[in-house]
XYZ file of C-alpha atoms in Angstrom:
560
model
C 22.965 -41.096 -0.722
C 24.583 -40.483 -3.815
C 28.284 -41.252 -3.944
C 30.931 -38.286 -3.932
C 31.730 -39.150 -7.276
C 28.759 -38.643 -8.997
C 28.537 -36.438 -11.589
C 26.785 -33.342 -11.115
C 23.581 -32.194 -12.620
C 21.782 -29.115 -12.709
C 17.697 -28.852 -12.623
C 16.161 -25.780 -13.432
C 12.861 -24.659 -13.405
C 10.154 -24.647 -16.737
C 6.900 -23.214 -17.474
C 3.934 -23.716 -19.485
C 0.336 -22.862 -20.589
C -2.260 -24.865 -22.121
C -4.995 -24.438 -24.976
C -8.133 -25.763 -24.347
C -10.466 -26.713 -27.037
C -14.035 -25.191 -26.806
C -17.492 -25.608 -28.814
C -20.127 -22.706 -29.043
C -22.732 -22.896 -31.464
C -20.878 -24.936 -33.792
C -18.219 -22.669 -33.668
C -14.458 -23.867 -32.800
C -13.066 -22.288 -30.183
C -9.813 -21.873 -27.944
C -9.388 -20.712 -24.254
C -5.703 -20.064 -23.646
C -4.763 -20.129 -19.831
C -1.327 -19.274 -18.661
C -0.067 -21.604 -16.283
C 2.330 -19.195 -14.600
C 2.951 -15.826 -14.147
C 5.125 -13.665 -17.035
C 8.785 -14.769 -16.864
C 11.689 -13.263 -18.942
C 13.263 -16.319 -21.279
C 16.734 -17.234 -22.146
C 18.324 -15.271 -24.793
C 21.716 -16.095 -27.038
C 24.067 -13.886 -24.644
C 21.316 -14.488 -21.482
C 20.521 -18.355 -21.090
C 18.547 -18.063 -18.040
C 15.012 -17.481 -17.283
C 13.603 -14.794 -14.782
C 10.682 -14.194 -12.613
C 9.753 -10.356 -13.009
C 9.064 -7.916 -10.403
C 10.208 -5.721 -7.400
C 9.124 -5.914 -3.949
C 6.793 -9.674 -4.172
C 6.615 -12.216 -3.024
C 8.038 -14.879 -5.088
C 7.603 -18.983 -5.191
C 9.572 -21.272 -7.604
C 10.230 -24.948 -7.585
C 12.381 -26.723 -9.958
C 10.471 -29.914 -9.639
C 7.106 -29.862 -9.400
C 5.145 -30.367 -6.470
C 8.301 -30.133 -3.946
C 7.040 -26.911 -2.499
C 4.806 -27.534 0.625
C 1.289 -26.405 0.261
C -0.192 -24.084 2.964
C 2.946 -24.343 5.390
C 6.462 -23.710 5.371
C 7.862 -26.399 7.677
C 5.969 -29.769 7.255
C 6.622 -33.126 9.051
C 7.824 -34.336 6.108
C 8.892 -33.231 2.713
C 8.960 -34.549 -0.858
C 11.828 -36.757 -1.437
C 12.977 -35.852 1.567
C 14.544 -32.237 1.072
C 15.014 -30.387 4.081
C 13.286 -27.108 4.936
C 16.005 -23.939 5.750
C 14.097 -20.527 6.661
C 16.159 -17.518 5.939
C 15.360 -13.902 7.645
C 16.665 -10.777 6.442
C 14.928 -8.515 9.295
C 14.081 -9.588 12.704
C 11.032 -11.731 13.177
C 8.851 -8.505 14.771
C 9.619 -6.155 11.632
C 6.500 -4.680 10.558
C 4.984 -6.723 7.274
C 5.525 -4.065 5.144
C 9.139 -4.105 5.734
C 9.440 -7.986 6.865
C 11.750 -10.022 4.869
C 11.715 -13.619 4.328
C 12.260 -16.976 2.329
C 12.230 -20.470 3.101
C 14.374 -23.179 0.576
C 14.096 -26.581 0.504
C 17.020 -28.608 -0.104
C 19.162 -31.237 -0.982
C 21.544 -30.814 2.522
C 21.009 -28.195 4.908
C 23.565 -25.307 5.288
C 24.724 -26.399 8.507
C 26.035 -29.721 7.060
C 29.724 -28.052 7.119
C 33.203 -28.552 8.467
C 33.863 -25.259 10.953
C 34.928 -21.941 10.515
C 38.621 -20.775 10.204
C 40.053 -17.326 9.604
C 41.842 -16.790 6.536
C 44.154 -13.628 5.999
C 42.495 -10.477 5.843
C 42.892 -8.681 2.193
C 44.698 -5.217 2.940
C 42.301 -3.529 0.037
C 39.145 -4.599 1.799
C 37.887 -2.465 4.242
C 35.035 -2.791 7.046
C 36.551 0.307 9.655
C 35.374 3.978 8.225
C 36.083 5.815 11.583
C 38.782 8.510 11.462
C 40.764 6.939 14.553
C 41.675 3.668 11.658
C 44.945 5.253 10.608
C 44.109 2.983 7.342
C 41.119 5.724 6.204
C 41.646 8.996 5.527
C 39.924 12.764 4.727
C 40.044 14.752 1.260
C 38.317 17.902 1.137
C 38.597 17.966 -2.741
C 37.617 16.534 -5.835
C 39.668 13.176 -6.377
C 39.719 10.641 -9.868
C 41.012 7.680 -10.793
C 42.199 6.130 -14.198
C 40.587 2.894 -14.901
C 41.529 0.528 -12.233
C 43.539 -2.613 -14.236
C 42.585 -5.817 -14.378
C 45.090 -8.770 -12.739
C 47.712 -9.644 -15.181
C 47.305 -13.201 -16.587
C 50.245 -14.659 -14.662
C 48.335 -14.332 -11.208
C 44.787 -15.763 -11.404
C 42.740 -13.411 -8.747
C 38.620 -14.556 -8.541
C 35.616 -12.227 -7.754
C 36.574 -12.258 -3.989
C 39.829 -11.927 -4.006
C 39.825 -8.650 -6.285
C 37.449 -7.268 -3.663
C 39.038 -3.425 -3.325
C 37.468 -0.627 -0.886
C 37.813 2.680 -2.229
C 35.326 5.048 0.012
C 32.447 4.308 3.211
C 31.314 5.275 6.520
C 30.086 3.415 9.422
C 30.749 -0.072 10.401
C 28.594 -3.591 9.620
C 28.538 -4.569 12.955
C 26.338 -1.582 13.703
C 24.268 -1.921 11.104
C 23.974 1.465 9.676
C 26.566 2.475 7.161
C 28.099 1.836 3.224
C 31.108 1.154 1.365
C 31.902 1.726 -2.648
C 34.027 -0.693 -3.753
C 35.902 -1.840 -7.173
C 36.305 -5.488 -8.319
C 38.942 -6.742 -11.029
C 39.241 -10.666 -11.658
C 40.285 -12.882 -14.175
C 39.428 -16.003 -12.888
C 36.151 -17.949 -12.086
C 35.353 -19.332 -8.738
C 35.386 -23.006 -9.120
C 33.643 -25.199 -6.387
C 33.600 -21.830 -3.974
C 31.006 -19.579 -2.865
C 30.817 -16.279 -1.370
C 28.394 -15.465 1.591
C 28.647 -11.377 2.737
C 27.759 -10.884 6.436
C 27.577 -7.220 6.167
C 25.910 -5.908 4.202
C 23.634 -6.370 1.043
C 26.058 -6.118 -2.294
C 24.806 -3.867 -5.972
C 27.269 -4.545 -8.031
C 27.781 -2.891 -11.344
C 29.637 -5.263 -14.339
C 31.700 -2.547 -15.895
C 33.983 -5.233 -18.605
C 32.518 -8.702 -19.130
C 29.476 -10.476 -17.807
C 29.308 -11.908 -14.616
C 27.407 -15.488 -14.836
C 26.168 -15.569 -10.779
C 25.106 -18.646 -9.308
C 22.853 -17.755 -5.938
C 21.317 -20.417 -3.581
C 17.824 -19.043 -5.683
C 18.706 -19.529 -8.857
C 20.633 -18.004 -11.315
C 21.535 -14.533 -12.963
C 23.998 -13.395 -16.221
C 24.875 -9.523 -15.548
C 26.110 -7.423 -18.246
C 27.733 -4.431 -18.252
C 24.828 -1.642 -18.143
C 23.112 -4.130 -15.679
C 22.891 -4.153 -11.986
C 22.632 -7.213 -10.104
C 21.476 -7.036 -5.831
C 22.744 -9.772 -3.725
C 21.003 -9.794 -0.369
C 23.060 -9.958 2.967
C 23.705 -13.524 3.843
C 23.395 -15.255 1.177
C 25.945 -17.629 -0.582
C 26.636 -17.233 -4.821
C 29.465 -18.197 -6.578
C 30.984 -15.937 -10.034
C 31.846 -17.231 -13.355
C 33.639 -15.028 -16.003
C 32.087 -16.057 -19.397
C 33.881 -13.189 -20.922
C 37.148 -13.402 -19.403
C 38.770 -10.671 -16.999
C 36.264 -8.457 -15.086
C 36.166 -5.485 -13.619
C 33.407 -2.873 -12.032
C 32.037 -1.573 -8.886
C 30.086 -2.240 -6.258
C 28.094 -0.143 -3.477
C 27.821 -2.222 -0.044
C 24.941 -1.203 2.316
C 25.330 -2.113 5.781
C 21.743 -0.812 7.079
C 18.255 -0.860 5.718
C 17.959 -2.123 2.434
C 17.539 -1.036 -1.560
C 14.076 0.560 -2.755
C 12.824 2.448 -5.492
C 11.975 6.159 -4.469
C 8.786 7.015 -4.069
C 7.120 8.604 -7.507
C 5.302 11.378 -5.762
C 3.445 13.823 -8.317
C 5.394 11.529 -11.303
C 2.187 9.047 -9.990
C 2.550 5.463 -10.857
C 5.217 5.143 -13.198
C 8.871 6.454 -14.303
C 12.307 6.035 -13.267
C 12.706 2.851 -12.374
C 9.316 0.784 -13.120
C 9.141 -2.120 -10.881
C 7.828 -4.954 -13.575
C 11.686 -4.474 -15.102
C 12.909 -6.107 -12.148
C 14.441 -9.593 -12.482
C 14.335 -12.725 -9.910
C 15.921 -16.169 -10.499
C 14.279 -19.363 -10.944
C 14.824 -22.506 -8.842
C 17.776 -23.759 -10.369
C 19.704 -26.792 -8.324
C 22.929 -29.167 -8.566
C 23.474 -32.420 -7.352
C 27.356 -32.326 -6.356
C 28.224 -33.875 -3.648
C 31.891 -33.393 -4.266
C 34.591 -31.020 -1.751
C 33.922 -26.955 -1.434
C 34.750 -23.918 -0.035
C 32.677 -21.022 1.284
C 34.420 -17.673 2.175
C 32.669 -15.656 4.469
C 33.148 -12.260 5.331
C 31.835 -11.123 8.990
C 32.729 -7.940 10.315
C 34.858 -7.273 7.252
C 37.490 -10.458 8.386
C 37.584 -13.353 5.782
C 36.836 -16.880 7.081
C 36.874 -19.895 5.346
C 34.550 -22.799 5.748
C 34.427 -26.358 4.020
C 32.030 -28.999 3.183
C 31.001 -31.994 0.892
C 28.169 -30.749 -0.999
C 27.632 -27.748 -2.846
C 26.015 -24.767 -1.692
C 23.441 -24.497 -4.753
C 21.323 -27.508 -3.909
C 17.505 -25.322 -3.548
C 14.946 -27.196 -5.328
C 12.064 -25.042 -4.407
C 12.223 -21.725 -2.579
C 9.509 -18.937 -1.519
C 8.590 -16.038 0.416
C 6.630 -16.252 3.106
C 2.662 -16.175 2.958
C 3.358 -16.618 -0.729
C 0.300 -18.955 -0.374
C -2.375 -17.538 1.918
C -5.427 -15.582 0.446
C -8.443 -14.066 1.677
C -10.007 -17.812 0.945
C -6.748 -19.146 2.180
C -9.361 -21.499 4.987
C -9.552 -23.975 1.796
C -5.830 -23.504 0.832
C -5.624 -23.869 -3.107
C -2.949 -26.488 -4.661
C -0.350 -24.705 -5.984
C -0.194 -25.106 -9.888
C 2.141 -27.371 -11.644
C 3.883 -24.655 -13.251
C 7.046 -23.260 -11.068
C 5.737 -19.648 -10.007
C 3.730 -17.882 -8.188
C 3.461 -14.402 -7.496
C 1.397 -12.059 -5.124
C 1.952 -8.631 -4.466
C 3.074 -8.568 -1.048
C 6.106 -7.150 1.188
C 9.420 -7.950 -0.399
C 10.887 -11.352 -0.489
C 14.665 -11.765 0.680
C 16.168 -12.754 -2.775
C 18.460 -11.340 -5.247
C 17.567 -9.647 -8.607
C 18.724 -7.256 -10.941
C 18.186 -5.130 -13.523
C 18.538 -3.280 -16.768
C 19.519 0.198 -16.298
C 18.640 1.191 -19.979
C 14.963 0.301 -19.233
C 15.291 3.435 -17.307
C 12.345 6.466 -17.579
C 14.306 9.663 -17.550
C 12.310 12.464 -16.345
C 13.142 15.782 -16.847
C 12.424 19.882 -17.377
C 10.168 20.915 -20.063
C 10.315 24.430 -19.787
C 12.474 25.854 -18.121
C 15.431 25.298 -15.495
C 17.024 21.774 -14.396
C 15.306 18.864 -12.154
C 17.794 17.979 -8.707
C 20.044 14.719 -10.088
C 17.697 12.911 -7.811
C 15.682 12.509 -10.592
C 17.696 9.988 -11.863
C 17.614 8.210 -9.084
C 17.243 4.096 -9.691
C 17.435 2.470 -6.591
C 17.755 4.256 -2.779
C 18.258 3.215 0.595
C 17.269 4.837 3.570
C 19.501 6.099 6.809
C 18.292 6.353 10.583
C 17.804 9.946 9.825
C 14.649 10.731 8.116
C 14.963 11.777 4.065
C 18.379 11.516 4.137
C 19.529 8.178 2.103
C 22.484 6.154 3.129
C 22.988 5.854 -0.650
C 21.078 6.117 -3.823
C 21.874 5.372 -7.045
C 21.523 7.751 -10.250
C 22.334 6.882 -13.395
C 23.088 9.718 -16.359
C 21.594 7.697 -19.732
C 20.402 8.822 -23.521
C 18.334 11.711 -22.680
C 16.559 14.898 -24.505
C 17.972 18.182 -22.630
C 14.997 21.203 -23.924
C 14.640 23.541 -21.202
C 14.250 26.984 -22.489
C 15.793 30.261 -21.000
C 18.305 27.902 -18.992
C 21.865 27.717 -18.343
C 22.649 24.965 -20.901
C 26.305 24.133 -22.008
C 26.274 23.736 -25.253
C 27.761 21.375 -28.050
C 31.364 21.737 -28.119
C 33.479 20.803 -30.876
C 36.805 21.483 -29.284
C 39.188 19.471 -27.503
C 38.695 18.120 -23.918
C 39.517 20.678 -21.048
C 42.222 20.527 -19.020
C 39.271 19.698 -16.128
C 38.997 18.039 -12.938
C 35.127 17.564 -12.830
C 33.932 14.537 -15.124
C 30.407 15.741 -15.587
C 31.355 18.724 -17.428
C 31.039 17.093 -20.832
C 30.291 14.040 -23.006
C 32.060 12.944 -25.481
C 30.359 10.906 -28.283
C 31.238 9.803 -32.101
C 33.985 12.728 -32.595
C 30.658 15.408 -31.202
C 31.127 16.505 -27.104
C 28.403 17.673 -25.487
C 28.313 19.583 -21.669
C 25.988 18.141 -18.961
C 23.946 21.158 -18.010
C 24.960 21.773 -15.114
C 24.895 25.240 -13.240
C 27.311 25.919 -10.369
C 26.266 24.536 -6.804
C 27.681 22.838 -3.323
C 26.064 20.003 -2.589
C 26.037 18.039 0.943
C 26.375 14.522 -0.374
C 29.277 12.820 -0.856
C 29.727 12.038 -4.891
C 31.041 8.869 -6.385
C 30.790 8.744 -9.892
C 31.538 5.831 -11.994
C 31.599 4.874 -15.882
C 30.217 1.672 -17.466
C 30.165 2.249 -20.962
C 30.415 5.265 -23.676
C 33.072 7.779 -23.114
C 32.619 10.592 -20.676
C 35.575 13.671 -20.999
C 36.322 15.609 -17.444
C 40.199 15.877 -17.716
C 42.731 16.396 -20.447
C 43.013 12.526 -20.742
C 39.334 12.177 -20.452
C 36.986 9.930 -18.062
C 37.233 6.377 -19.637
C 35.419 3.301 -18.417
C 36.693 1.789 -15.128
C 37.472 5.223 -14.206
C 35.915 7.025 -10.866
C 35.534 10.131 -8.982
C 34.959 11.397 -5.685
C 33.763 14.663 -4.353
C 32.904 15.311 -0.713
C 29.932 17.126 0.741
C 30.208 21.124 0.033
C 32.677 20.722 -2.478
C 31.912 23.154 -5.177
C 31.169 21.994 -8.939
C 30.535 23.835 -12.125
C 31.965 24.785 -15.805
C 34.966 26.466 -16.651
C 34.124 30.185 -17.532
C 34.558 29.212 -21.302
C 31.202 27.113 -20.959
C 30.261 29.458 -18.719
C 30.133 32.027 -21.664
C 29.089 30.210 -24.001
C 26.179 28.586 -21.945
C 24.997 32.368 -21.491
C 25.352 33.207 -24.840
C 24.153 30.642 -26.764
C 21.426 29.598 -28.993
C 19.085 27.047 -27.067
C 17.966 24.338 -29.300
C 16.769 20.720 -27.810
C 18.947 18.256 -27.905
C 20.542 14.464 -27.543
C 22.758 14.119 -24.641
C 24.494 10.938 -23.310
C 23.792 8.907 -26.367
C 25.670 5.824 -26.092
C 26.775 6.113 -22.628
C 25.840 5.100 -19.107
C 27.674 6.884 -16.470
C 26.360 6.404 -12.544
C 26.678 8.319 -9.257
C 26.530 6.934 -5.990
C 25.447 9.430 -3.722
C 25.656 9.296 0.114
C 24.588 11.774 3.028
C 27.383 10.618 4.514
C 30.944 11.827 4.727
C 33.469 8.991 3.155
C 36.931 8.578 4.132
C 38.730 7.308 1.413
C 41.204 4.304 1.938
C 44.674 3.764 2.216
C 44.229 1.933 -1.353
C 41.946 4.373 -3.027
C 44.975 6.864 -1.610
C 48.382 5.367 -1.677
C 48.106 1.548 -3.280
C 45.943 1.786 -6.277
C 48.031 4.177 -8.437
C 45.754 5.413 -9.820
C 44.281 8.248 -8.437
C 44.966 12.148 -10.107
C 43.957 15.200 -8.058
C 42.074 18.485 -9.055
C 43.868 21.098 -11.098
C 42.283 24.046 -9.971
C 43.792 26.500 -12.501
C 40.773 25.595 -14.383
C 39.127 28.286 -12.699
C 40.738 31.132 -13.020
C 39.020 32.578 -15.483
C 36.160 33.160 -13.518
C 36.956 36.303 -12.767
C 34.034 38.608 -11.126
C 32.217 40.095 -14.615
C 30.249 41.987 -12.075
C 32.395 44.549 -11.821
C 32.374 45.279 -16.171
C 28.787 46.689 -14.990
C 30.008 49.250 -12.529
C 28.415 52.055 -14.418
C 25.065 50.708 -14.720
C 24.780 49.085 -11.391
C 25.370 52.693 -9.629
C 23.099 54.042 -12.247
C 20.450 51.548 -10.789
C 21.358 51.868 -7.128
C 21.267 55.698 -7.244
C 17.317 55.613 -9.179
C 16.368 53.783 -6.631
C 17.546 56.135 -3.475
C 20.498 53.405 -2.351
C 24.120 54.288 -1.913
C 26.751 53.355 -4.758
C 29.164 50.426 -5.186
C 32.723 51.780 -4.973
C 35.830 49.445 -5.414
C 38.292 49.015 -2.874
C 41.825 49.469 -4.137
C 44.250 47.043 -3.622
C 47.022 47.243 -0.909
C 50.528 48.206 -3.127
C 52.137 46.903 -0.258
């Protein structure tokens, strides 16, 4: 055993391919073979490697020849790791929905100290039912400024700037979600993070996050999405400094990409963009802490050795094939890849590799078509959450309620999708008036997004319930009827996101009363829309009496 003082060392995982020299009738030639499958290299502001894909099943090994061949649990291992299987559904879960790893080791997790409770964070909350006096109900449209970041003074890490804003349900049924934010300023040093609850897609909205996971490593930018899977332990360094963005926490079922239906086999979100660590491992067998949070409580547990010791890790059946009765030596490169049910490990991705899809002719796709990732409820086509995302786009329907370029100044306006606002040029989402029964949360990573007098900045959010009724001020109104319909640019240099949920969402007592923040709905912005029907009196009874029906007559109003 190495002594506790030794310094610590980090292996990570290589590739390769060779050339091989061939002669055919005097002529020189080369076969080129790849010795792995297609991985994503380092880059100057991304220095890690990446295996690419969604939904395989993955294999890596840091060191060659440490992952067992043909079995997951052998007598013995290679320098004697030890074997850890990890299950993210129960053992009888169908295959196609089955999910698995197995990592092999330097010190098994159980080589720790005990559990003790540590106090709970008043911002983080687990409870969504309406008898928690701590949640409450808002039947309008709510925003917040962009939530700030700890002041330098007080050094607050990834977990500790854990802050609930919205959710429903509970983890320990298993079927629910919360939207968090995040703000920290500090890295977590010799600490790790392991989330009971539920599985955590987090969205960088200032400065990378540099996340160390049990299977390797990820950098996250802003405009990035990372997915870390119920369970299981990472650590967060701040390479930029402070931090801050959101996160959507999914206590049943699990992310997926929506099915494509007549799209066919590609748009939105193609799976190949996808992006899975490599085996990546530390020899430290110096003192650390791992905070885990169970049932929303904090608890803190200790041990000698860190947490990030996986030399080799895969999913399971990564190595069986129809031939599998004369099981094939895995390659000396570090990967392997089969298209399988989904392994249990963490990944991310780039949310400008997104395939917008979109009208055109005429009239305006549902926002689901923007959907990246979803996840699905006990109810059938009704998503516990999705995520959409509202990138660079053409907008060229014809004959379509369109609001157009505006030049003027941001309206005095609760609703943050109204317009865009882009090198000195704003632009209006399209968007025509409608209730809808999700639950909106909308979020901003980059770009700048008006909705209010003092605009939608990054950092910022919004929140509308189910039913709650959205559209333009009758200004846009008029001038989306009016127009002249050319195609157009929308959303350049922004990324805005919505959360959408089936579910109601009682907001919390900090998303309500702590965060000061939050600015409600003027709703004078409406009253303009006053009922133009009625300028048509004339002609309406005109119509109604050609065609045999009685006439519209006005009711006068009560002097009283």
């Amino acid at each position: 055993m190495l002594p506790s003082s030794v310094a610590r060392t980090s292996v990570a995982a290589a590739s390769a391919r060779t050339v091989v020299p061939s002669a055919r009738r005097g002529v020189a030639n080369y076969t080129v073979t790849a010795k792995s499958t297609y991985i994503t290299k380092a880059t100057e502001k991304d220095p890690y490697d990446y295996q690419s894909g969604f939904g395989n099943r993955f294999a890596s090994e840091a060191i060659p020849g440490t992952l067992p061949n043909a079995q997951n649990s052998p007598q013995k291992l290679k320098y004697d790791l030890y074997a850890e299987g990890m299950t993210g559904t129960s053992f009888v879960a169908p295959r196609a929905e089955s999910k698995t790893a197995w990592l092999y080791r330097l010190r098994p997790s159980v080589a720790h100290q005990g559990f003790t409770p540590l106090p709970d964070n008043p911002d983080l909350e687990h409870n969504f039912s309406t008898l928690n006096p701590r949640v409450h109900v808002s039947p309008t449209q709510l925003a917040w400024h962009p939530f700030e970041l700890p002041s330098a003074s007080t050094p607050v890490d990834f977990v500790g700037g854990l802050k609930t804003l919205c959710g429903s349900g509970d983890p320990t049924l298993r079927e629910g979600v919360a939207y968090h934010v995040y703000a920290a300023n500090t890295s977590m040093e010799n600490s790790a993070f392991c989330n009971n609850d539920g599985h955590m897609l987090i969205l960088p909205q200032q400065g990378r996050l540099d996340i160390q996971t049990e299977f390797g490593r990820l950098m996250v930018r802003p405009g990035e999405l990372v997915v870390i899977q119920r369970g299981m332990r990472f650590k967060v360094v701040l390479p930029d400094g402070p931090s801050r963005g959101y996160i959507s926490e999914l206590f049943g079922s699990s992310y997926e990409l929506p099915e494509l239906g007549p799209l066919g086999t590609h748009g939105l979100a193609n799976a190949r963009d996808f992006e899975s660590p490599v085996a990546s491992f530390d020899v430290d067998q110096s003192g650390w802490e791992i905070t885990y949070k169970v049932a929303g409580r904090l608890f803190l547990c200790k041990q000698e050795h860190t947490p990030f010791d996986v030399v080799a890790w895969h999913g399971k059946s990564v190595f069986y094939h129809l031939t599998s009765l004369f099981p094939a030596r895995l390659p000396p490169s570090s990967l392997l890849t089969t298209m399988l049910p989904p392994s249990y490990v963490p990944y991310k991705y780039a949310l400008e590799k997104f395939t917008n899809v979109g009208s055109i002719s005429k009239d305006h796709i549902d926002p689901s078509i923007f959907c990246v990732l979803t996840a699905k409820s006990k109810t059938p086509h009704h998503a516990l959450t999705e995520l959409l995302i509202f990138s660079p786009r053409w907008d060229v329907a014809s004959a379509t309620f369109r609001p157009p370029v505006r030049l003027s100044p941001l309206p005095s306006t609760p609703h943050h999708r109204l317009c865009l606002l882009h090198t000195g040029k704003l632009t209006v989402m399209p968007q025509y008036y409608h209730r809808n029964s999700a639950t909106e949360f909308m979020g901003l990573i980059y770009g700048e997004y008006g909705g209010r007098s003092d605009g939608f900045q990054p950092g910022s959010a919004s929140y509308e319930t189910g039913f709650c009724p959205h559209g333009v001020s009758y200004d846009e109104f008029k001038k989306a009827t009016e127009g002249e319909l050319k195609p157009r640019r929308i959303h350049e240099g922004t990324m805005a996101f919505m959360l959408e949920s089936s579910l109601m969402l009682p907001l919390t007592d900090f998303a309500m009363k702590r965060s000061g923040k939050l600015h409600e709905h003027e709703p004078k912005m409406w009253d303009n829309l006053k009922a133009q029907f009625l300028n048509h009196l004339d002609e309406v009874n005109a119509d109604l009496r050609a065609a045999g029906m009685p006439e519209v007559t006005l009711k006068e109003k009560d002097s009283a």
